[in-house]
Amino acid sequence: MTRPRRTRIACLVHGVGGRETGVRRLILEQAAAWSELDPGVEVGLFVRCEAGTEEAWRGEPHVVAVTSSRLGILGRFVARELLSWQLTRWRPDVMYLRHSTVSPSIIALAAAFPTVVGGDLDDLDELRIRSPFRYWYARISRDRLLRRARRIVVVTNEIARHPAIVALHRPVSVLPNSINVAAYPELEAARNPSPRLVFIGSPRLAWAGVDKIARLASHFPSWQFDVVGPGPAELPDAPPNVIVHGQLGRDQYLPIMAAADVAIGPLALHRKGLSEASALKVAEYLACGIPVILGNSETAFPGGAPFLLQLANTEDNVDVSVPEIRDFVEQWRGRRVPRIEISAIDTSVVERERLDLIMSAQVPNPESEMASLSQINR
């Protein structure tokens, strides 16, 4: 007896990095979760990665094709078109596209296969400031793509309400970035003689607010601050209680996290005109049980949470919140966040809902689409 063909979900991703990037972890965990949640699903990952990171993707579960190029804009264009051709040959039933630069073949794919587009989709305002031409191209090309999508899934309610998204008149859902909590160690609470705080992020991201960590450290000279990711050039005037580690792999920074009482998330989202986020590193902190100080609301915890200290989303948020920061750190010293309190970001919960949205996109339902216009579904 012939076994029925499983439903094929092609996940198309562009411009991703190598082994230590949070986005790579997220994509692989999503694919694994979808397969585990529904044995009737076959997931295929089609990846255009940064040059030199190919081996971080090849051979991983569910990866069907990997492309990259060192030849600039033209090379990236050719790599994109080749990947689209490989995806077409795989003949998926539905496509999940992580938002990226739009090219003709991607628009053609969205017309050929039922498509769900997911991602941050928060770059238009930034592009408007940085490059009028890139803003113009992104606005025109992205709209052509998104209008073909059966559904758009964004990571924050703020993005869902953005006029550029609302104007598309497409069904929009909001889901935070997820993390496989079970894959992270349950760290014992730190026992430090004085508080120790950790920041982990990527270099040269102004909205992360790394410069504010130096100001925070000057208010608390007896505390230790570990900064992982950014280099010394981003903290030129840091006081001696700030240790700048630079970029480290996960195995290298986990001991630093284990020694921390509290973690620091983004502190300057206002610098790119946003006030809500679903930060991958915040999810990683919480998966390890570390409470977090941050300067914005988190999508997964819309009403806040005892383990999140949300500062005002302003340039002086650190300076005007010294008493609140002191109280929060002292309150959480010697404690960890119970896992039961962070189920809202767990892969098993979030990806079940995302998979349902992807599967439902195979059958267009005009009535349900009209009912969900301008609504935020959780």
CSV table of C-alpha atoms in Angstrom, one decimal:
chain,number,residue,atom,x,y,z
A,1,MET,CA,0.0,0.0,0.0
A,2,THR,CA,1.4,3.4,-1.0
A,3,ARG,CA,1.9,5.8,1.9
A,4,PRO,CA,0.3,9.2,1.5
A,5,ARG,CA,2.6,12.0,0.7
A,6,ARG,CA,3.3,14.3,3.6
A,7,THR,CA,2.4,18.0,3.5
A,8,ARG,CA,5.5,19.8,2.4
A,9,ILE,CA,6.4,23.1,4.0
A,10,ALA,CA,9.2,25.0,2.4
A,11,CYS,CA,10.9,27.5,4.7
A,12,LEU,CA,12.8,30.1,2.7
A,13,VAL,CA,15.4,32.3,4.5
A,14,HIS,CA,17.9,34.8,3.2
A,15,GLY,CA,20.9,36.6,4.6
A,16,VAL,CA,21.4,34.5,7.7
A,17,GLY,CA,24.7,34.0,9.6
A,18,GLY,CA,26.6,31.1,10.9
A,19,ARG,CA,26.7,28.8,13.9
A,20,GLU,CA,26.5,31.3,16.8
A,21,THR,CA,23.7,33.4,15.5
A,22,GLY,CA,20.3,33.5,17.3
A,23,VAL,CA,18.4,33.5,14.0
A,24,ARG,CA,20.1,30.2,12.9
A,25,ARG,CA,19.1,28.6,16.2
A,26,LEU,CA,15.5,29.9,15.8
A,27,ILE,CA,15.1,28.6,12.3
A,28,LEU,CA,16.4,25.1,13.1
A,29,GLU,CA,14.3,24.9,16.2
A,30,GLN,CA,11.2,25.9,14.3
A,31,ALA,CA,11.7,23.3,11.7
A,32,ALA,CA,12.3,20.6,14.3
A,33,ALA,CA,9.2,21.7,16.2
A,34,TRP,CA,6.9,21.6,13.2
A,35,SER,CA,8.0,18.1,12.3
A,36,GLU,CA,7.5,16.9,15.9
A,37,LEU,CA,4.2,18.5,16.3
A,38,ASP,CA,2.7,17.0,13.1
A,39,PRO,CA,4.2,13.8,11.7
A,40,GLY,CA,2.2,14.4,8.6
A,41,VAL,CA,4.5,17.4,7.8
A,42,GLU,CA,7.7,17.4,5.8
A,43,VAL,CA,9.8,20.6,6.4
A,44,GLY,CA,12.4,21.7,3.9
A,45,LEU,CA,14.8,24.6,4.7
A,46,PHE,CA,16.1,26.6,1.8
A,47,VAL,CA,18.9,28.9,3.0
A,48,ARG,CA,20.9,31.7,1.5
A,49,CYS,CA,23.5,32.4,4.1
A,50,GLU,CA,26.5,34.8,4.5
A,51,ALA,CA,29.6,33.7,2.6
A,52,GLY,CA,31.8,31.5,4.7
A,53,THR,CA,29.0,30.2,6.9
A,54,GLU,CA,27.7,27.4,4.6
A,55,GLU,CA,29.1,24.5,6.7
A,56,ALA,CA,27.0,25.8,9.7
A,57,TRP,CA,23.9,24.9,7.7
A,58,ARG,CA,24.8,21.9,5.5
A,59,GLY,CA,23.9,18.6,7.0
A,60,GLU,CA,21.5,20.0,9.6
A,61,PRO,CA,18.1,18.4,9.9
A,62,HIS,CA,15.5,19.5,7.3
A,63,VAL,CA,18.0,21.6,5.3
A,64,VAL,CA,17.4,20.9,1.6
A,65,ALA,CA,19.5,23.6,-0.1
A,66,VAL,CA,22.1,26.1,0.9
A,67,THR,CA,23.5,28.9,-1.3
A,68,SER,CA,25.8,31.9,-0.7
A,69,SER,CA,28.0,34.3,-2.7
A,70,ARG,CA,31.1,36.5,-2.2
A,71,LEU,CA,30.4,38.5,-5.4
A,72,GLY,CA,28.5,41.5,-4.0
A,73,ILE,CA,25.0,42.5,-5.0
A,74,LEU,CA,25.1,40.6,-8.3
A,75,GLY,CA,26.3,37.4,-6.6
A,76,ARG,CA,23.6,37.7,-3.9
A,77,PHE,CA,20.9,38.2,-6.6
A,78,VAL,CA,22.1,35.1,-8.5
A,79,ALA,CA,22.2,33.0,-5.2
A,80,ARG,CA,18.6,34.1,-4.5
A,81,GLU,CA,17.3,33.1,-7.9
A,82,LEU,CA,19.1,29.7,-7.7
A,83,LEU,CA,17.6,29.0,-4.3
A,84,SER,CA,14.1,29.9,-5.6
A,85,TRP,CA,14.6,27.5,-8.5
A,86,GLN,CA,15.7,24.7,-6.1
A,87,LEU,CA,12.6,25.4,-4.0
A,88,THR,CA,10.3,25.2,-7.0
A,89,ARG,CA,11.7,21.8,-7.9
A,90,TRP,CA,11.0,20.5,-4.4
A,91,ARG,CA,7.3,21.2,-5.1
A,92,PRO,CA,6.0,22.4,-1.6
A,93,ASP,CA,2.4,22.6,-0.7
A,94,VAL,CA,2.9,25.8,1.3
A,95,MET,CA,5.8,28.2,1.7
A,96,TYR,CA,6.9,30.1,4.9
A,97,LEU,CA,9.1,33.0,3.9
A,98,ARG,CA,11.2,34.8,6.5
A,99,HIS,CA,11.1,38.5,5.3
A,100,SER,CA,14.1,39.5,3.3
A,101,THR,CA,15.1,41.6,0.3
A,102,VAL,CA,12.5,40.9,-2.4
A,103,SER,CA,13.6,39.7,-5.9
A,104,PRO,CA,11.5,38.7,-8.9
A,105,SER,CA,11.7,35.0,-8.2
A,106,ILE,CA,10.4,35.4,-4.6
A,107,ILE,CA,7.4,37.3,-5.9
A,108,ALA,CA,6.9,34.5,-8.4
A,109,LEU,CA,7.1,31.9,-5.7
A,110,ALA,CA,4.4,33.7,-3.6
A,111,ALA,CA,2.2,33.6,-6.7
A,112,ALA,CA,2.8,29.9,-7.3
A,113,PHE,CA,2.5,28.5,-3.8
A,114,PRO,CA,0.3,29.4,-0.8
A,115,THR,CA,2.6,31.7,1.2
A,116,VAL,CA,2.9,32.9,4.8
A,117,VAL,CA,5.4,35.7,5.3
A,118,GLY,CA,7.0,36.0,8.8
A,119,GLY,CA,9.6,38.2,10.4
A,120,ASP,CA,10.3,41.6,11.9
A,121,LEU,CA,9.1,43.7,9.0
A,122,ASP,CA,10.2,46.8,11.0
A,123,ASP,CA,12.8,48.1,8.6
A,124,LEU,CA,10.9,50.7,6.6
A,125,ASP,CA,11.2,53.6,9.0
A,126,GLU,CA,14.9,52.9,9.4
A,127,LEU,CA,15.4,52.7,5.6
A,128,ARG,CA,13.5,56.0,5.1
A,129,ILE,CA,16.2,57.7,7.2
A,130,ARG,CA,19.3,55.8,5.9
A,131,SER,CA,18.6,55.5,2.2
A,132,PRO,CA,15.7,57.0,0.3
A,133,PHE,CA,16.4,54.8,-2.7
A,134,ARG,CA,16.4,51.6,-0.6
A,135,TYR,CA,13.3,52.7,1.1
A,136,TRP,CA,11.5,53.3,-2.2
A,137,TYR,CA,12.6,49.9,-3.6
A,138,ALA,CA,11.7,48.1,-0.4
A,139,ARG,CA,8.3,49.7,-0.2
A,140,ILE,CA,7.3,48.9,-3.8
A,141,SER,CA,8.8,45.4,-4.0
A,142,ARG,CA,7.7,44.4,-0.5
A,143,ASP,CA,4.1,45.4,-1.1
A,144,ARG,CA,4.0,43.4,-4.3
A,145,LEU,CA,5.1,40.4,-2.3
A,146,LEU,CA,3.0,40.9,0.8
A,147,ARG,CA,-0.2,41.4,-1.1
A,148,ARG,CA,0.3,37.8,-2.4
A,149,ALA,CA,0.7,36.4,1.0
A,150,ARG,CA,-2.2,34.3,2.5
A,151,ARG,CA,-1.1,35.6,5.9
A,152,ILE,CA,1.5,37.8,7.5
A,153,VAL,CA,3.0,36.9,10.8
A,154,VAL,CA,4.9,39.6,12.7
A,155,VAL,CA,6.7,39.5,16.0
A,156,THR,CA,5.1,42.6,17.7
A,157,ASN,CA,1.7,44.2,18.0
A,158,GLU,CA,3.4,47.5,17.2
A,159,ILE,CA,4.4,46.2,13.7
A,160,ALA,CA,1.0,44.8,13.1
A,161,ARG,CA,-0.5,48.3,13.7
A,162,HIS,CA,2.0,50.0,11.4
A,163,PRO,CA,0.2,51.9,8.6
A,164,ALA,CA,2.4,50.2,5.9
A,165,ILE,CA,1.1,46.8,7.2
A,166,VAL,CA,-2.5,47.8,7.7
A,167,ALA,CA,-2.6,49.3,4.2
A,168,LEU,CA,-1.9,45.8,2.7
A,169,HIS,CA,-5.4,44.5,3.8
A,170,ARG,CA,-4.0,41.1,4.5
A,171,PRO,CA,-4.7,38.9,7.5
A,172,VAL,CA,-2.1,39.6,10.2
A,173,SER,CA,-1.1,37.5,13.2
A,174,VAL,CA,1.3,38.4,16.0
A,175,LEU,CA,3.6,35.7,17.4
A,176,PRO,CA,6.7,36.3,19.5
A,177,ASN,CA,10.0,34.7,18.7
A,178,SER,CA,10.2,31.3,20.3
A,179,ILE,CA,12.9,29.3,22.1
A,180,ASN,CA,13.2,25.6,23.0
A,181,VAL,CA,13.4,26.1,26.7
A,182,ALA,CA,14.2,22.4,27.4
A,183,ALA,CA,17.4,22.8,25.4
A,184,TYR,CA,18.8,25.3,27.9
A,185,PRO,CA,20.3,24.4,31.3
A,186,GLU,CA,18.4,25.2,34.4
A,187,LEU,CA,21.1,27.4,36.0
A,188,GLU,CA,21.5,27.5,39.7
A,189,ALA,CA,21.0,30.9,41.3
A,190,ALA,CA,24.3,32.8,41.5
A,191,ARG,CA,25.9,33.5,44.9
A,192,ASN,CA,27.9,36.6,44.3
A,193,PRO,CA,29.2,38.8,47.1
A,194,SER,CA,28.0,41.8,45.0
A,195,PRO,CA,25.6,41.9,42.1
A,196,ARG,CA,26.7,40.8,38.7
A,197,LEU,CA,24.9,41.7,35.4
A,198,VAL,CA,25.4,40.4,31.9
A,199,PHE,CA,24.6,41.8,28.4
A,200,ILE,CA,24.8,39.6,25.3
A,201,GLY,CA,24.2,41.0,21.9
A,202,SER,CA,25.6,41.8,18.5
A,203,PRO,CA,28.1,44.5,17.8
A,204,ARG,CA,27.3,48.0,16.4
A,205,LEU,CA,23.5,48.0,17.1
A,206,ALA,CA,22.7,51.5,18.3
A,207,TRP,CA,19.2,50.4,19.5
A,208,ALA,CA,20.8,47.9,21.9
A,209,GLY,CA,22.0,50.8,24.0
A,210,VAL,CA,25.3,49.3,24.9
A,211,ASP,CA,26.6,52.8,25.7
A,212,LYS,CA,24.0,53.1,28.5
A,213,ILE,CA,25.6,50.1,30.3
A,214,ALA,CA,28.7,52.2,31.0
A,215,ARG,CA,26.5,54.9,32.5
A,216,LEU,CA,24.7,52.3,34.5
A,217,ALA,CA,28.0,50.9,35.8
A,218,SER,CA,29.1,54.3,37.0
A,219,HIS,CA,26.0,54.5,39.2
A,220,PHE,CA,26.9,51.1,40.8
A,221,PRO,CA,30.7,50.9,41.1
A,222,SER,CA,30.5,47.8,43.3
A,223,TRP,CA,28.6,45.8,40.8
A,224,GLN,CA,30.2,43.9,37.9
A,225,PHE,CA,29.0,44.2,34.3
A,226,ASP,CA,29.9,41.6,31.7
A,227,VAL,CA,29.4,42.7,28.1
A,228,VAL,CA,29.5,39.9,25.4
A,229,GLY,CA,29.3,40.7,21.7
A,230,PRO,CA,30.2,44.4,21.3
A,231,GLY,CA,33.9,45.2,21.4
A,232,PRO,CA,35.9,47.8,23.4
A,233,ALA,CA,35.5,50.4,20.7
A,234,GLU,CA,31.8,50.6,21.6
A,235,LEU,CA,32.5,51.3,25.3
A,236,PRO,CA,35.6,53.6,25.1
A,237,ASP,CA,34.8,55.3,28.5
A,238,ALA,CA,33.6,52.2,30.4
A,239,PRO,CA,34.5,52.2,34.1
A,240,PRO,CA,36.7,49.4,35.5
A,241,ASN,CA,33.7,47.4,36.7
A,242,VAL,CA,32.7,46.7,33.1
A,243,ILE,CA,34.4,43.7,31.5
A,244,VAL,CA,34.1,43.7,27.7
A,245,HIS,CA,34.5,40.1,26.4
A,246,GLY,CA,33.9,40.8,22.7
A,247,GLN,CA,32.3,38.1,20.5
A,248,LEU,CA,32.1,34.6,22.1
A,249,GLY,CA,30.5,31.3,21.2
A,250,ARG,CA,27.6,29.9,23.2
A,251,ASP,CA,29.8,27.5,25.1
A,252,GLN,CA,32.0,30.4,26.1
A,253,TYR,CA,29.3,32.8,27.3
A,254,LEU,CA,27.1,30.3,29.1
A,255,PRO,CA,29.4,30.3,32.2
A,256,ILE,CA,29.2,34.1,32.2
A,257,MET,CA,25.4,33.9,32.1
A,258,ALA,CA,25.5,31.3,34.9
A,259,ALA,CA,27.4,33.7,37.1
A,260,ALA,CA,25.0,36.6,36.5
A,261,ASP,CA,22.2,37.7,38.9
A,262,VAL,CA,20.4,39.8,36.3
A,263,ALA,CA,20.6,40.2,32.5
A,264,ILE,CA,20.3,43.4,30.4
A,265,GLY,CA,18.2,43.5,27.2
A,266,PRO,CA,17.8,46.2,24.6
A,267,LEU,CA,17.9,49.7,26.2
A,268,ALA,CA,17.4,52.0,23.3
A,269,LEU,CA,14.7,50.8,21.0
A,270,HIS,CA,13.6,54.4,20.8
A,271,ARG,CA,16.6,55.1,18.5
A,272,LYS,CA,14.8,53.3,15.7
A,273,GLY,CA,11.3,54.6,16.5
A,274,LEU,CA,10.0,51.4,18.2
A,275,SER,CA,8.8,50.6,21.7
A,276,GLU,CA,8.0,46.8,21.5
A,277,ALA,CA,10.3,43.9,20.7
A,278,SER,CA,10.6,40.1,20.8
A,279,ALA,CA,14.4,39.9,21.3
A,280,LEU,CA,16.1,36.5,20.8
A,281,LYS,CA,18.6,37.2,23.6
A,282,VAL,CA,15.9,38.1,26.0
A,283,ALA,CA,14.3,34.8,25.3
A,284,GLU,CA,17.7,33.1,25.9
A,285,TYR,CA,18.1,34.9,29.2
A,286,LEU,CA,14.7,33.7,30.4
A,287,ALA,CA,15.3,30.2,29.2
A,288,CYS,CA,18.3,30.1,31.5
A,289,GLY,CA,16.1,31.6,34.3
A,290,ILE,CA,17.8,35.0,34.4
A,291,PRO,CA,15.5,38.1,35.1
A,292,VAL,CA,16.0,41.0,32.7
A,293,ILE,CA,16.2,44.8,32.7
A,294,LEU,CA,15.1,46.3,29.4
A,295,GLY,CA,13.8,49.5,27.8
A,296,ASN,CA,10.8,48.3,25.9
A,297,SER,CA,7.8,46.0,26.2
A,298,GLU,CA,8.1,42.3,25.3
A,299,THR,CA,5.5,40.9,22.9
A,300,ALA,CA,5.2,37.6,24.9
A,301,PHE,CA,4.4,39.4,28.1
A,302,PRO,CA,2.1,42.2,27.2
A,303,GLY,CA,1.2,43.0,30.8
A,304,GLY,CA,4.7,42.8,32.0
A,305,ALA,CA,6.1,40.2,34.4
A,306,PRO,CA,7.8,40.2,37.8
A,307,PHE,CA,11.0,39.0,36.2
A,308,LEU,CA,11.1,41.9,33.7
A,309,LEU,CA,12.0,45.4,34.7
A,310,GLN,CA,10.7,47.6,31.9
A,311,LEU,CA,12.3,51.1,31.9
A,312,ALA,CA,10.9,54.0,30.0
A,313,ASN,CA,11.8,53.9,26.3
A,314,THR,CA,13.8,57.2,26.5
A,315,GLU,CA,17.4,58.3,26.1
A,316,ASP,CA,17.8,58.9,29.8
A,317,ASN,CA,15.9,55.8,31.0
A,318,VAL,CA,19.0,54.3,32.8
A,319,ASP,CA,19.9,57.5,34.6
A,320,VAL,CA,16.4,58.3,35.9
A,321,SER,CA,15.7,54.7,37.1
A,322,VAL,CA,18.6,54.0,39.4
A,323,PRO,CA,16.5,53.3,42.5
A,324,GLU,CA,14.2,50.9,40.6
A,325,ILE,CA,17.2,49.1,39.1
A,326,ARG,CA,18.8,48.7,42.5
A,327,ASP,CA,15.5,47.4,44.0
A,328,PHE,CA,15.0,44.9,41.1
A,329,VAL,CA,18.5,43.5,41.3
A,330,GLU,CA,18.4,43.1,45.1
A,331,GLN,CA,15.0,41.4,44.8
A,332,TRP,CA,16.3,38.8,42.3
A,333,ARG,CA,19.7,38.1,43.8
A,334,GLY,CA,19.9,34.4,44.7
A,335,ARG,CA,16.8,33.6,42.6
A,336,ARG,CA,16.0,32.3,39.1
A,337,VAL,CA,12.8,32.6,37.0
A,338,PRO,CA,10.7,29.4,37.2
A,339,ARG,CA,10.2,27.8,33.8
A,340,ILE,CA,6.5,27.5,34.3
A,341,GLU,CA,6.3,31.3,34.1
A,342,ILE,CA,7.9,31.6,30.6
A,343,SER,CA,5.7,29.2,28.6
A,344,ALA,CA,4.6,32.1,26.4
A,345,ILE,CA,8.0,31.9,24.6
A,346,ASP,CA,8.4,28.1,24.6
A,347,THR,CA,8.8,26.5,21.1
A,348,SER,CA,6.1,23.9,21.9
A,349,VAL,CA,3.5,26.6,22.5
A,350,VAL,CA,4.4,29.3,19.9
A,351,GLU,CA,5.3,27.0,17.1
A,352,ARG,CA,2.1,25.0,17.5
A,353,GLU,CA,0.2,28.2,16.7
A,354,ARG,CA,2.6,29.2,13.8
A,355,LEU,CA,2.2,25.7,12.3
A,356,ASP,CA,-1.6,25.9,12.4
A,357,LEU,CA,-1.4,29.3,10.6
A,358,ILE,CA,0.9,27.9,7.9
A,359,MET,CA,-1.2,24.8,7.4
A,360,SER,CA,-4.4,26.8,7.2
A,361,ALA,CA,-2.9,29.0,4.4
A,362,GLN,CA,-3.2,26.1,2.0
A,363,VAL,CA,-7.0,26.7,1.7
A,364,PRO,CA,-8.0,30.4,1.1
A,365,ASN,CA,-11.0,31.4,3.1
A,366,PRO,CA,-12.1,34.9,2.0
A,367,GLU,CA,-14.6,35.2,4.9
A,368,SER,CA,-12.0,34.5,7.6
A,369,GLU,CA,-9.5,36.8,5.8
A,370,MET,CA,-12.0,39.6,5.8
A,371,ALA,CA,-12.8,39.0,9.5
A,372,SER,CA,-9.2,39.2,10.5
A,373,LEU,CA,-8.3,42.4,8.7
A,374,SER,CA,-6.8,44.9,11.1
A,375,GLN,CA,-7.0,42.4,13.9
A,376,ILE,CA,-4.1,41.0,15.9
A,377,ASN,CA,-4.5,37.3,16.6
A,378,ARG,CA,-2.7,35.5,19.4
